[in-house]
Amino acid sequence: MASLISAANAKIRSHPVLNYVCSTHFWGPVSNFGIPIAAVMDTQKDPDIISGKMTGALVIYSATFMRYALAVQPRNYLLFGCHFVNEAAQLTQGWRYLNYWNWGGREAELQRRAKEGGEAVKGVGQEIKDKGREAAREVKEKVGK
């Protein structure tokens, strides 16, 4: 049985593509791609939920591992690409965090929400006013008869 497994391993390792697909140089970055995918998806969420400390840690983490991916032999371009995407997404999140909390983005968002709320209330007020006029008209018609 051991010789069968050894022969299968030798067959896999003799083919360059299969050897790469069966290595940690491939599966490490593939499994790690969940982080940048989540980071890119988070760029569409409300900036109120961004953690500045975690974003800073992930910027340093991705920069470190981009360097590591090029320092190992053979160079791991798939790992580099994974951390490059994550670095870009985290820098975007960092900018959104700073804009929201430090550069007036939160105040602008609150003003926008207040304006939308005021317009919604105004619309509801107009609707109530119209219904009141209609009810008054109906009462006049019934009383006048």
Coordinates of C-alpha atoms in Angstrom, one line a residue, residues 32-140:
N32 CA -6.0 33.2 2.4
F33 CA -8.1 34.9 -0.3
G34 CA -11.1 34.9 2.0
I35 CA -9.6 38.0 3.7
P36 CA -9.3 40.2 0.7
I37 CA -12.7 39.1 -0.7
A38 CA -14.3 40.1 2.7
A39 CA -12.4 43.4 2.7
V40 CA -13.5 44.3 -0.8
M41 CA -17.1 43.4 0.1
D42 CA -16.8 45.5 3.3
T43 CA -16.1 48.6 1.2
Q44 CA -19.8 48.7 0.3
K45 CA -20.9 48.8 4.0
D46 CA -21.5 51.7 6.3
P47 CA -18.2 53.4 7.4
D48 CA -19.6 53.6 10.9
I49 CA -18.7 49.9 11.5
I50 CA -15.1 50.1 10.4
S51 CA -12.5 49.4 13.1
G52 CA -9.6 51.7 12.7
K53 CA -7.3 49.6 14.8
M54 CA -8.1 46.4 12.9
T55 CA -7.7 48.2 9.6
G56 CA -4.3 49.5 10.6
A57 CA -3.2 46.0 11.7
L58 CA -4.4 44.5 8.4
V59 CA -2.5 47.2 6.4
I60 CA 0.7 46.2 8.2
Y61 CA -0.1 42.5 7.9
S62 CA -0.6 42.6 4.1
A63 CA 2.4 44.8 3.5
T64 CA 4.6 42.4 5.5
F65 CA 3.3 39.3 3.6
M66 CA 3.6 41.0 0.2
R67 CA 7.3 41.4 1.0
Y68 CA 7.5 37.8 2.3
A69 CA 5.8 36.5 -0.9
L70 CA 8.7 37.9 -2.9
A71 CA 11.4 37.0 -0.5
V72 CA 10.8 33.2 -0.5
Q73 CA 12.2 31.0 -3.1
P74 CA 10.5 30.3 -5.5
R75 CA 8.7 33.6 -5.4
N76 CA 5.0 33.2 -4.6
Y77 CA 3.2 35.6 -6.9
L78 CA -0.2 34.2 -6.0
L79 CA 0.4 35.1 -2.3
F80 CA 1.7 38.5 -3.4
G81 CA -1.5 39.0 -5.4
C82 CA -3.7 38.0 -2.5
H83 CA -2.0 40.5 -0.2
F84 CA -1.9 43.2 -2.8
V85 CA -5.6 43.0 -3.2
N86 CA -6.0 43.0 0.6
E87 CA -3.6 46.0 1.0
A88 CA -5.6 48.0 -1.5
A89 CA -8.9 47.1 0.2
Q90 CA -7.6 47.9 3.6
L91 CA -6.1 51.3 2.5
T92 CA -9.6 52.1 1.0
Q93 CA -11.2 51.1 4.3
G94 CA -8.6 53.2 6.2
W95 CA -9.4 56.3 4.0
R96 CA -13.1 55.7 4.6
Y97 CA -12.6 55.4 8.4
L98 CA -10.6 58.7 8.5
N99 CA -13.0 60.5 6.2
Y100 CA -16.0 59.4 8.3
W101 CA -14.6 60.0 11.8
N102 CA -11.9 62.7 11.4
W103 CA -12.6 64.7 8.2
G104 CA -16.3 65.5 8.6
G105 CA -17.9 62.6 6.8
R106 CA -20.0 61.6 9.8
E107 CA -21.4 65.1 10.1
A108 CA -22.2 65.3 6.4
E109 CA -23.9 61.9 6.7
L110 CA -26.0 62.9 9.7
Q111 CA -27.1 66.1 7.9
R112 CA -28.0 64.1 4.8
R113 CA -30.1 61.7 6.9
A114 CA -31.8 64.6 8.7
K115 CA -32.6 66.3 5.4
E116 CA -34.1 63.0 4.1
G117 CA -36.0 62.5 7.3
G118 CA -37.4 66.1 7.1
E119 CA -38.5 65.6 3.5
A120 CA -40.2 62.3 4.5
V121 CA -42.0 64.0 7.4
K122 CA -43.0 66.9 5.0
G123 CA -44.4 64.3 2.6
V124 CA -46.3 62.5 5.3
G125 CA -47.6 65.9 6.6
Q126 CA -48.9 66.8 3.1
E127 CA -50.6 63.4 2.9
I128 CA -52.3 63.9 6.2
K129 CA -53.4 67.4 5.2
D130 CA -54.9 66.1 2.0
K131 CA -56.7 63.3 3.8
G132 CA -58.0 65.8 6.3
R133 CA -59.4 68.0 3.5
E134 CA -61.0 65.0 1.9
A135 CA -62.6 64.0 5.2
A136 CA -63.9 67.6 5.8
R137 CA -65.4 67.6 2.3
E138 CA -67.2 64.3 2.9
V139 CA -68.5 65.6 6.3
K140 CA -69.8 68.8 4.6

